[in-house]
PDB file of C-alpha atoms in Angstrom:
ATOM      1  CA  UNK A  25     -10.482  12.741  -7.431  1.00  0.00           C
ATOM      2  CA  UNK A  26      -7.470  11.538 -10.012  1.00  0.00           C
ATOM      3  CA  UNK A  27      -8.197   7.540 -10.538  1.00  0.00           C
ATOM      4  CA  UNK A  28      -6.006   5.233 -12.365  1.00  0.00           C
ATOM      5  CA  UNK A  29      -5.547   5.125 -15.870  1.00  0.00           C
ATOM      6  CA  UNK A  30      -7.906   3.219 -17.381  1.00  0.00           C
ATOM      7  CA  UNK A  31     -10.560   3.261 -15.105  1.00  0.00           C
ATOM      8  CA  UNK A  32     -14.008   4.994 -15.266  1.00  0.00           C
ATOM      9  CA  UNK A  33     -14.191   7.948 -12.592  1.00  0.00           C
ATOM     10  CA  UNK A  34     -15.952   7.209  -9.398  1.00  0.00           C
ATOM     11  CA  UNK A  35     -18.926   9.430  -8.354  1.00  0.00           C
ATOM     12  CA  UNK A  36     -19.337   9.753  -4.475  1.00  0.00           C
ATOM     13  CA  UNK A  37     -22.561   8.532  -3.489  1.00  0.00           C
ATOM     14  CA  UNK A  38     -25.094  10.540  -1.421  1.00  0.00           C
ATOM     15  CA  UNK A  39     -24.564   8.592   1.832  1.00  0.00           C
ATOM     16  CA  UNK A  40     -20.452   9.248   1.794  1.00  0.00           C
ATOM     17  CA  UNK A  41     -21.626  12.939   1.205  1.00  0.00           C
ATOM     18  CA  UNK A  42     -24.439  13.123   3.778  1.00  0.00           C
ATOM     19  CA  UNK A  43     -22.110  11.496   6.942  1.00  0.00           C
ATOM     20  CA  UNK A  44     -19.556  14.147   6.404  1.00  0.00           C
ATOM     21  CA  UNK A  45     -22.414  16.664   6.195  1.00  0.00           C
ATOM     22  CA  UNK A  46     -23.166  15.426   9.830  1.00  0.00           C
ATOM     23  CA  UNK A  47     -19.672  14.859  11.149  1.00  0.00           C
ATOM     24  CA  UNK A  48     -19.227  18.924  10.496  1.00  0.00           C
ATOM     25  CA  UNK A  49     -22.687  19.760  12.140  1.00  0.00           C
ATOM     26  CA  UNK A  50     -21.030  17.342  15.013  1.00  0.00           C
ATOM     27  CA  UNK A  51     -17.995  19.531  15.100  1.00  0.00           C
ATOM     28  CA  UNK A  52     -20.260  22.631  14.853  1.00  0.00           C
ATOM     29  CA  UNK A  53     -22.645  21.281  18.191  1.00  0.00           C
ATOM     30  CA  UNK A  54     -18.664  20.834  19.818  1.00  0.00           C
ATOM     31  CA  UNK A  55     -17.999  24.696  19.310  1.00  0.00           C
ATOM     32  CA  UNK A  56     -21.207  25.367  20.286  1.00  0.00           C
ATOM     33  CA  UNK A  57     -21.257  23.651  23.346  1.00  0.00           C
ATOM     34  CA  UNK A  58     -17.485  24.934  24.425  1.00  0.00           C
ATOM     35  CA  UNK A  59     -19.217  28.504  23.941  1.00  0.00           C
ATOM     36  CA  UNK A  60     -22.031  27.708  26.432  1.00  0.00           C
ATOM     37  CA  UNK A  61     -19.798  26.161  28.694  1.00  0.00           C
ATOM     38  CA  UNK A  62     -17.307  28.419  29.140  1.00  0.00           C
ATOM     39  CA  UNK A  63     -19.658  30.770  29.630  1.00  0.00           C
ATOM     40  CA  UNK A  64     -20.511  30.096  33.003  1.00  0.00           C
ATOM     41  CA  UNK A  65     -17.380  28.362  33.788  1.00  0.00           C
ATOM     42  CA  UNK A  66     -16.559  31.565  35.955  1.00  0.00           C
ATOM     43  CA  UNK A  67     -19.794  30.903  38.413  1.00  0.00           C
ATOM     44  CA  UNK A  68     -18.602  27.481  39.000  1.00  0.00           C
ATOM     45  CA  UNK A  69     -15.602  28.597  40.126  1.00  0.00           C
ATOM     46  CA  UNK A  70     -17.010  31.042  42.581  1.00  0.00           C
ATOM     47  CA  UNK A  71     -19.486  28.259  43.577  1.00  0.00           C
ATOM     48  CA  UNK A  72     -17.096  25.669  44.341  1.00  0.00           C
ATOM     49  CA  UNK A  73     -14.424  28.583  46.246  1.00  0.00           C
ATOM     50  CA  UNK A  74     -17.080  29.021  48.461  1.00  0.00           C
ATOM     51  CA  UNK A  75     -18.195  25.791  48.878  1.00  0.00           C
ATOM     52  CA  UNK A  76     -14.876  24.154  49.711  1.00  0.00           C
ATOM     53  CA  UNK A  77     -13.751  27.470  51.565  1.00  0.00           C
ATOM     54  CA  UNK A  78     -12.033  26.452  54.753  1.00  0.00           C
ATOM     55  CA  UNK A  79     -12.120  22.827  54.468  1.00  0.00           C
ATOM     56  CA  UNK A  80      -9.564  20.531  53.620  1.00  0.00           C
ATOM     57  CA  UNK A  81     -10.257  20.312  49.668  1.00  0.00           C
ATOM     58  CA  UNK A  82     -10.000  24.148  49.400  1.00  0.00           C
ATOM     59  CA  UNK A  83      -8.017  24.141  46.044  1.00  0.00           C
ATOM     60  CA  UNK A  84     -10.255  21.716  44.140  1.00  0.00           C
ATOM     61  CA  UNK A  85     -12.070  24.754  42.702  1.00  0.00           C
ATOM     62  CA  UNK A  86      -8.875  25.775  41.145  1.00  0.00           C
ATOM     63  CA  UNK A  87      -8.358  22.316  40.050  1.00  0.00           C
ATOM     64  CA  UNK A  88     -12.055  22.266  38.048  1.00  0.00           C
ATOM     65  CA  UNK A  89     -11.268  25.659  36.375  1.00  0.00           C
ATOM     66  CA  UNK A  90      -7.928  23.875  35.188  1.00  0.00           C
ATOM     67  CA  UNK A  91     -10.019  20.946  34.191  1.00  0.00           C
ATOM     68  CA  UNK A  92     -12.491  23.294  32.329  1.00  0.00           C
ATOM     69  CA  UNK A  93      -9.886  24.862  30.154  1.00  0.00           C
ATOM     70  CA  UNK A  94      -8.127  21.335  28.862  1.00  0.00           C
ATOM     71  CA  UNK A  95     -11.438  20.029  28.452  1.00  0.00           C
ATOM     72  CA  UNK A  96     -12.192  23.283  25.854  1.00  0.00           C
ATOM     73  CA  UNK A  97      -8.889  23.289  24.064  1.00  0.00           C
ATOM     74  CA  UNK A  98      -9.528  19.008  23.833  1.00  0.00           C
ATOM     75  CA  UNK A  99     -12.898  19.953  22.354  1.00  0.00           C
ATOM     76  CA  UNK A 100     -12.130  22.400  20.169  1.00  0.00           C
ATOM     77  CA  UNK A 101      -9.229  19.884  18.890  1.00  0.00           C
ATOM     78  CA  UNK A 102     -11.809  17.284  18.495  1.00  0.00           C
ATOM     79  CA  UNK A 103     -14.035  19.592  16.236  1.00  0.00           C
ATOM     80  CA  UNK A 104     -11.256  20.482  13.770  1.00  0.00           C
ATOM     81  CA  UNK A 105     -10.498  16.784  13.412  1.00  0.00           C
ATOM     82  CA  UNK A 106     -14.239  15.624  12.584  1.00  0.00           C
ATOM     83  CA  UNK A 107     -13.794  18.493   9.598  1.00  0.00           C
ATOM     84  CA  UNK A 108     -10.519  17.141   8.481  1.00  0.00           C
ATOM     85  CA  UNK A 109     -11.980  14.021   8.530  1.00  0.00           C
ATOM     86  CA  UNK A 110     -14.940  14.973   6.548  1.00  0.00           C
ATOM     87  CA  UNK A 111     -13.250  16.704   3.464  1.00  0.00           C
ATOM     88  CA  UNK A 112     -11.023  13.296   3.592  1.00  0.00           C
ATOM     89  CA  UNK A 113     -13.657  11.492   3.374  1.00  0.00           C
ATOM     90  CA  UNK A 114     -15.581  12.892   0.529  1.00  0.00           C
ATOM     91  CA  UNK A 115     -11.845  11.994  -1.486  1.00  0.00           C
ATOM     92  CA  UNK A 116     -12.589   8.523  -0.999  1.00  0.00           C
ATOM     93  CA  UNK A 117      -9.751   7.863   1.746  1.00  0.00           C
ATOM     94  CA  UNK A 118     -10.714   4.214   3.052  1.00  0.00           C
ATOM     95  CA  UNK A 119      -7.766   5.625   5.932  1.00  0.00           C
ATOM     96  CA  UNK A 120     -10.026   8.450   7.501  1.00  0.00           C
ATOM     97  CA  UNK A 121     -12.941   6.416   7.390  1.00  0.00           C
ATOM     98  CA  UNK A 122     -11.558   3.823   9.966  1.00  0.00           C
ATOM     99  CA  UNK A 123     -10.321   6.908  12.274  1.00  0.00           C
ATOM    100  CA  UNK A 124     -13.513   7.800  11.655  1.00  0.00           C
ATOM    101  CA  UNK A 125     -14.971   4.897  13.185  1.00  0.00           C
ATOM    102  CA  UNK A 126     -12.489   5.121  15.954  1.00  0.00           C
ATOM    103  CA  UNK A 127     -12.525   8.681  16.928  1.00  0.00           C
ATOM    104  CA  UNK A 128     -16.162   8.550  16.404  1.00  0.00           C
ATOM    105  CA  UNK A 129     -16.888   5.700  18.355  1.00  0.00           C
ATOM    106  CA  UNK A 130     -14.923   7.087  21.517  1.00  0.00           C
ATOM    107  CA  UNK A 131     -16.770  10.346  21.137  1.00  0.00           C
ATOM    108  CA  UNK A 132     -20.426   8.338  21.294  1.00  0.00           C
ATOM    109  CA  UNK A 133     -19.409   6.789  24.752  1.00  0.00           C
ATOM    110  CA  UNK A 134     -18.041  10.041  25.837  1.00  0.00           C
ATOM    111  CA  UNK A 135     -21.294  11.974  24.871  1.00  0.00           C
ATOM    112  CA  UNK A 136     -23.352   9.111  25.697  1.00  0.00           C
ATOM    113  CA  UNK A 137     -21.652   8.968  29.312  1.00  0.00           C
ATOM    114  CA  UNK A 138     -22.572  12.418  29.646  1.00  0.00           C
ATOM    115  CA  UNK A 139     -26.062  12.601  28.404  1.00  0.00           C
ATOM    116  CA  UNK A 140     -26.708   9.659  30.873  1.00  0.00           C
ATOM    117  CA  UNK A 141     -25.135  11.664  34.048  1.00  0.00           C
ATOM    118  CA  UNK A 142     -27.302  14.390  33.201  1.00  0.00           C
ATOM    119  CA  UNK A 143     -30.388  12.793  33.239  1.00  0.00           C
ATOM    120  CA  UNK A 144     -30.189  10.282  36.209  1.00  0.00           C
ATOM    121  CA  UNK A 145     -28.241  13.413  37.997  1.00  0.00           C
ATOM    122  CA  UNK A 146     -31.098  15.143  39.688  1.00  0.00           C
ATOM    123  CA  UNK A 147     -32.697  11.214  40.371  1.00  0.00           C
ATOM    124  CA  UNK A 148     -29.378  10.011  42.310  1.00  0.00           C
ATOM    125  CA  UNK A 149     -29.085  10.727  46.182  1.00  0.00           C
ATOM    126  CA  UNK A 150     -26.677  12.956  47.966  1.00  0.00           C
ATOM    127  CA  UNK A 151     -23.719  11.727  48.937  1.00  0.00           C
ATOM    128  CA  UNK A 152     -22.418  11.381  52.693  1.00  0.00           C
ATOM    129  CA  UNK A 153     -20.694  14.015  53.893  1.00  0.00           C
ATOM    130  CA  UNK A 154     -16.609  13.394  54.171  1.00  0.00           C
ATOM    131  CA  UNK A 155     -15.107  15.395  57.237  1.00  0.00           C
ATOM    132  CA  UNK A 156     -15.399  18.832  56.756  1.00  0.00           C
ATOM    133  CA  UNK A 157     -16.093  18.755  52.878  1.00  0.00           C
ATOM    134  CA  UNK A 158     -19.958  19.657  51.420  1.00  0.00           C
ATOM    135  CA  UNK A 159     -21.614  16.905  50.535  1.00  0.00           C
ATOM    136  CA  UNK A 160     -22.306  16.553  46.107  1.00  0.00           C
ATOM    137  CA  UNK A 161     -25.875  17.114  46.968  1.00  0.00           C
ATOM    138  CA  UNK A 162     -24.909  20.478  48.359  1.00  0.00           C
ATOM    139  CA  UNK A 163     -23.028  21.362  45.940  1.00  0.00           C
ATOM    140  CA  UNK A 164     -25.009  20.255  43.352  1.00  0.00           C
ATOM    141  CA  UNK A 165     -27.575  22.753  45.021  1.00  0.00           C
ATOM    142  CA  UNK A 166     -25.537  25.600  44.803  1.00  0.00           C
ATOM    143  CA  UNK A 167     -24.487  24.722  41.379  1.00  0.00           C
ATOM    144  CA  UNK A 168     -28.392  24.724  40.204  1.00  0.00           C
ATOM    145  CA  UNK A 169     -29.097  28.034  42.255  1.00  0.00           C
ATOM    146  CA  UNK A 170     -25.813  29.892  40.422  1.00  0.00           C
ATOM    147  CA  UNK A 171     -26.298  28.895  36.831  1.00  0.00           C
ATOM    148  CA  UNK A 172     -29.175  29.880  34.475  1.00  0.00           C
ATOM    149  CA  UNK A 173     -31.846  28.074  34.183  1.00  0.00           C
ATOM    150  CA  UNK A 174     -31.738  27.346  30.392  1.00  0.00           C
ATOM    151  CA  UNK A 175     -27.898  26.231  30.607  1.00  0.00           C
ATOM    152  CA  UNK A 176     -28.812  22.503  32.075  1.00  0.00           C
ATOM    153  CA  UNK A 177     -31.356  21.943  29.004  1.00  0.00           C
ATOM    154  CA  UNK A 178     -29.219  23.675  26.582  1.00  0.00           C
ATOM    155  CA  UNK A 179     -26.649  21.095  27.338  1.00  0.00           C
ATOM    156  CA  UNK A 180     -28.358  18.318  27.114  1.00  0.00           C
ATOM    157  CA  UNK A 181     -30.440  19.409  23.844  1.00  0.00           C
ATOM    158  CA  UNK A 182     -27.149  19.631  22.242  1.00  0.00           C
ATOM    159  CA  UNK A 183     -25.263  16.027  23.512  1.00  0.00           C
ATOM    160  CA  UNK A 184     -28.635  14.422  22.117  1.00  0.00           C
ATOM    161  CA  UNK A 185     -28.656  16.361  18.778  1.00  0.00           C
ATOM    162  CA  UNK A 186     -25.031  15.664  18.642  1.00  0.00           C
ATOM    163  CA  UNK A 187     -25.186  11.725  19.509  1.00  0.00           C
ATOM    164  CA  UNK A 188     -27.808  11.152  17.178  1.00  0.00           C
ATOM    165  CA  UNK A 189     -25.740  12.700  14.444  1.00  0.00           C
ATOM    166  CA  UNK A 190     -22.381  11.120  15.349  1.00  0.00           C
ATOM    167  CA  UNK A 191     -24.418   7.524  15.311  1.00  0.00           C
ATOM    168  CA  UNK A 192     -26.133   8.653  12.036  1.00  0.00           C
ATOM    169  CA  UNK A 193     -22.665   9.344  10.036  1.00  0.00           C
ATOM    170  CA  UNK A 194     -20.645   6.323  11.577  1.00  0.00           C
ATOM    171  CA  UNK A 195     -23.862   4.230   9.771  1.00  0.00           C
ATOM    172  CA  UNK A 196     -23.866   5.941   6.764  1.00  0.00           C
ATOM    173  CA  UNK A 197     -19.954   4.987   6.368  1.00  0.00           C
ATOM    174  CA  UNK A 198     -20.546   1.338   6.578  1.00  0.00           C
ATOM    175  CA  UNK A 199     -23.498   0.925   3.927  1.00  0.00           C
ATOM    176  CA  UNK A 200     -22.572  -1.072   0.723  1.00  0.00           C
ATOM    177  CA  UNK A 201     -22.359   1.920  -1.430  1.00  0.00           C
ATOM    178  CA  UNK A 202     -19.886   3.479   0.585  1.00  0.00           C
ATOM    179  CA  UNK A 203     -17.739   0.607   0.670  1.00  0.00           C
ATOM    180  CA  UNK A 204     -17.498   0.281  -3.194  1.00  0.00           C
ATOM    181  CA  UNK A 205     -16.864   4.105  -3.242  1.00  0.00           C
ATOM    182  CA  UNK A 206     -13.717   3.659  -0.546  1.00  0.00           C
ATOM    183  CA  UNK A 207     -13.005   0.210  -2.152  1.00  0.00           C
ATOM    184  CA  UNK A 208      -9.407   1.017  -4.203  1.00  0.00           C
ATOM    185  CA  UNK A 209     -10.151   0.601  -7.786  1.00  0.00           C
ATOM    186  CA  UNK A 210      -8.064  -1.428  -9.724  1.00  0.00           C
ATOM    187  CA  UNK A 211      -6.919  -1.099 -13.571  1.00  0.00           C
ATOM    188  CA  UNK A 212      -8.877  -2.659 -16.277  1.00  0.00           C
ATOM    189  CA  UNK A 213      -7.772  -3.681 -19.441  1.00  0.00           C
ATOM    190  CA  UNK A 214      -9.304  -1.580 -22.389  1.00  0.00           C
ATOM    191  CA  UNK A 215      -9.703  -3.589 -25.764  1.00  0.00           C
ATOM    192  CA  UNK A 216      -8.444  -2.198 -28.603  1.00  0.00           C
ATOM    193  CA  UNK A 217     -11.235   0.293 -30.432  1.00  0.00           C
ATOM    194  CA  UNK A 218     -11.682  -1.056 -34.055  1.00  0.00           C
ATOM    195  CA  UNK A 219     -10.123   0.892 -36.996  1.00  0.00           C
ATOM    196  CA  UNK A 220      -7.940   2.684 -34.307  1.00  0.00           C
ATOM    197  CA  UNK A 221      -4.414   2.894 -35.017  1.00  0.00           C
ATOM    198  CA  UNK A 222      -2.209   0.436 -33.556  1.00  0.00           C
ATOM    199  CA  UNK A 223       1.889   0.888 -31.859  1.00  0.00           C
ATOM    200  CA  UNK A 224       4.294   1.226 -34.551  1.00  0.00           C
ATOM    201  CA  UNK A 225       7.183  -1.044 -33.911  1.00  0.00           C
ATOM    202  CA  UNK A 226      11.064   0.283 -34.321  1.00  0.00           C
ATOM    203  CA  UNK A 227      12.284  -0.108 -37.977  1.00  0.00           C
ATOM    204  CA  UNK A 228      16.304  -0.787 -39.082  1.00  0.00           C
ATOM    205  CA  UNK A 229      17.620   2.387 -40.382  1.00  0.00           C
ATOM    206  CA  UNK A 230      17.070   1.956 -43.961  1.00  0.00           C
ATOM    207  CA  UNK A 231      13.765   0.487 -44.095  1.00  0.00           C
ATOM    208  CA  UNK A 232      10.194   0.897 -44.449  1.00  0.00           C
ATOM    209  CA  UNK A 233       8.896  -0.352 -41.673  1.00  0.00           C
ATOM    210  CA  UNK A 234       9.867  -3.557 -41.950  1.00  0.00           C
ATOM    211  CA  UNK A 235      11.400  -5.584 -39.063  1.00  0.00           C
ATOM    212  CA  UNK A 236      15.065  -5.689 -39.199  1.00  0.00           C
ATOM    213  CA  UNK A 237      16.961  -9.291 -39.173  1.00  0.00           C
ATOM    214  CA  UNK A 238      20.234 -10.498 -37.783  1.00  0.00           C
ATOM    215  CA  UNK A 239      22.626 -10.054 -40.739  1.00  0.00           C
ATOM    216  CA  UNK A 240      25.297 -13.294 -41.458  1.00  0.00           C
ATOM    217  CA  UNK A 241      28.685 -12.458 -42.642  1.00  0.00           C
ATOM    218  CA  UNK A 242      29.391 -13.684 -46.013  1.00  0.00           C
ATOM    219  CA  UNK A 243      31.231 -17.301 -46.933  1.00  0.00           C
ATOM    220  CA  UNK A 244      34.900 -17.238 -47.982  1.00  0.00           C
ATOM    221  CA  UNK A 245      35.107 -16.538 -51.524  1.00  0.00           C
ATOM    222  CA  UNK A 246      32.353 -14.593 -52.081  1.00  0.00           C
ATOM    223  CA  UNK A 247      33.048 -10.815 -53.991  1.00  0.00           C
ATOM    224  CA  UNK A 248      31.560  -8.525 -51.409  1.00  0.00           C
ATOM    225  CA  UNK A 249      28.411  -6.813 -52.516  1.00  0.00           C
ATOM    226  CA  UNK A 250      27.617  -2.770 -52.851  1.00  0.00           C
ATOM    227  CA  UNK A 251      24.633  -1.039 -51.532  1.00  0.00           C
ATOM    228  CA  UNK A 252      22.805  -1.873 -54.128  1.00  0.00           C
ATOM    229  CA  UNK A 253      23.026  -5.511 -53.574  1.00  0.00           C
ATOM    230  CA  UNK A 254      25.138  -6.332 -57.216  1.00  0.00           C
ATOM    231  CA  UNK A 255      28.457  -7.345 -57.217  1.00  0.00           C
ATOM    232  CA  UNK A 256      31.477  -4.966 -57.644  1.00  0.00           C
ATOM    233  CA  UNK A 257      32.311  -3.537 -60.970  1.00  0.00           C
ATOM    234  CA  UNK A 258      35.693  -4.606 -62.632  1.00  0.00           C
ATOM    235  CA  UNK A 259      37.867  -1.412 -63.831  1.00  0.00           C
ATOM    236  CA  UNK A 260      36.479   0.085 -67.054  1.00  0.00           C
ATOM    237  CA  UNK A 261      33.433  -2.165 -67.444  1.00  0.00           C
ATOM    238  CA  UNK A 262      29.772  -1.731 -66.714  1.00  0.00           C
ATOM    239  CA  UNK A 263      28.481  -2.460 -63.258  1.00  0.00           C
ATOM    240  CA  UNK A 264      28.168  -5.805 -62.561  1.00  0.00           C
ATOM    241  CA  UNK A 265      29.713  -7.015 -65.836  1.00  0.00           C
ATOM    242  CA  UNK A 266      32.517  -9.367 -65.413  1.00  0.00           C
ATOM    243  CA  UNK A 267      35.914  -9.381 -67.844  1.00  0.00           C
ATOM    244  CA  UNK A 268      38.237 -11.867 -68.155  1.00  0.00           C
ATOM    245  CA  UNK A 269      41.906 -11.235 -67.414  1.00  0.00           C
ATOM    246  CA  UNK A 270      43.656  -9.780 -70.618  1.00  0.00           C
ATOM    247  CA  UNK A 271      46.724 -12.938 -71.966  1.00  0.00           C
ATOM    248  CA  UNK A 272      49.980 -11.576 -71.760  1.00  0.00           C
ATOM    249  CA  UNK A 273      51.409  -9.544 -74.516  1.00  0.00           C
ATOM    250  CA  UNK A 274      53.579 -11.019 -76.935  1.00  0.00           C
ATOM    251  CA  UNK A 275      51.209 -14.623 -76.993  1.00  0.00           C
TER     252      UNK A 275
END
């Protein structure tokens, strides 16, 4: 993880680490559970064809098989997110932590929906009987006599491993060290280090590292000066030696 200049590297803390270790084993109950259930999604097609055969809702078993499939490809797409989400999370990304909690929070009340229709299923009574249409208790009869008998606690070992989990890593993400590890660090200012060496500042061409000042031009009157700062020599003299004007011949 690159942090700004200046500032000390940030370690991830166990708890950031350990949630996205769960989110994946989330994903992995997700695949898991698609495997089972299309597994026997064939027998509940045959089940509910010959349930509904003849009756006025003879298509719905072609409607569940439909229903099966979108619910698999939305599962699998679920899974791949909670790994994405992960891996971001591990960088520190304060944005995939919040569709964490969003995504993550749908999914409980999904699972938890199901776990809950499992359990109080085989407690609930049959319903009435609607024209020529099975009642659910008769179908949920044939449904039970079809499928194996370890598919029904399969499922619902897995939605309770997988709840658990989901409510495990959504906790973990809200703890006070993993809001000062998705907290954005900001720049500090670093004293200078004593005896270290300090900016050089630009120098006029010329100098020694001296600043260079605003040069005046020079009052009316006065001889212009050569590079070496002494006035001009006159013609046949030494440098800076003045002669007077020779009289006129013939004086």
């Amino acid at each position: 993880m690159v942090d700004a200049p200046g500032t000390p590297p940030r370690t991830r803390p166990g708890v950031v680490s350990l949630s996205s270790w769960l989110l994946i084993l989330v994903a992995a109950i997700q695949v898991l559970n698609l495997i089972v259930a299309l597994s026997v999604v064939g027998k509940i097609r045959d089940v509910l064809t010959d349930a509904y055969a003849g009756t006025s809702a003879e298509g719905a078993a072609d409607i569940a098989y439909a229903f099966s499939i979108i619910t698999a490809v939305v599962s699998l797409l679920i899974a791949a997110g909670l790994v994405v989400l992960a891996l971001l999370n591990n960088r520190g990304k304060n944005g995939s932590r919040i569709t964490t909690w969003v995504l993550g929070g749908i999914l409980f009340c999904c699972t938890g929906g199901g776990l809950l229709t499992g359990l109080t299923g085989g407690m609930t009574g049959g319903g009435t009987t609607t024209g020529d249409v099975p009642s659910s208790e008769e179908i949920q009869r044939r449904l039970e006599d079809a499928l194996p008998s370890w598919y029904t606690p399969v499922n619902l070992l897995l939605g309770l491993v997988a709840l658990l989990a989901l409510l495990a890593a959504l906790i973990l993400l809200a703890l006070p060290k993993a809001n000062e590890f998705f907290r954005k660090p900001k720049a500090g200012w670093e004293p200078p280090v004593p005896g270290g060496a300090y900016p050089a500042y630009p120098s006029h061409p010329g100098q020694s590292g001296d600043p260079a000042y605003p040069s005046y031009p020079p009052a009316p009157g006065t001889p212009p000066s050569t590079p070496g700062g002494q006035p001009p020599s006159a013609p046949g003299g030494q440098p800076g030696e003045r002669r007077d004007p020779e009289p006129p011949s013939g004086s």
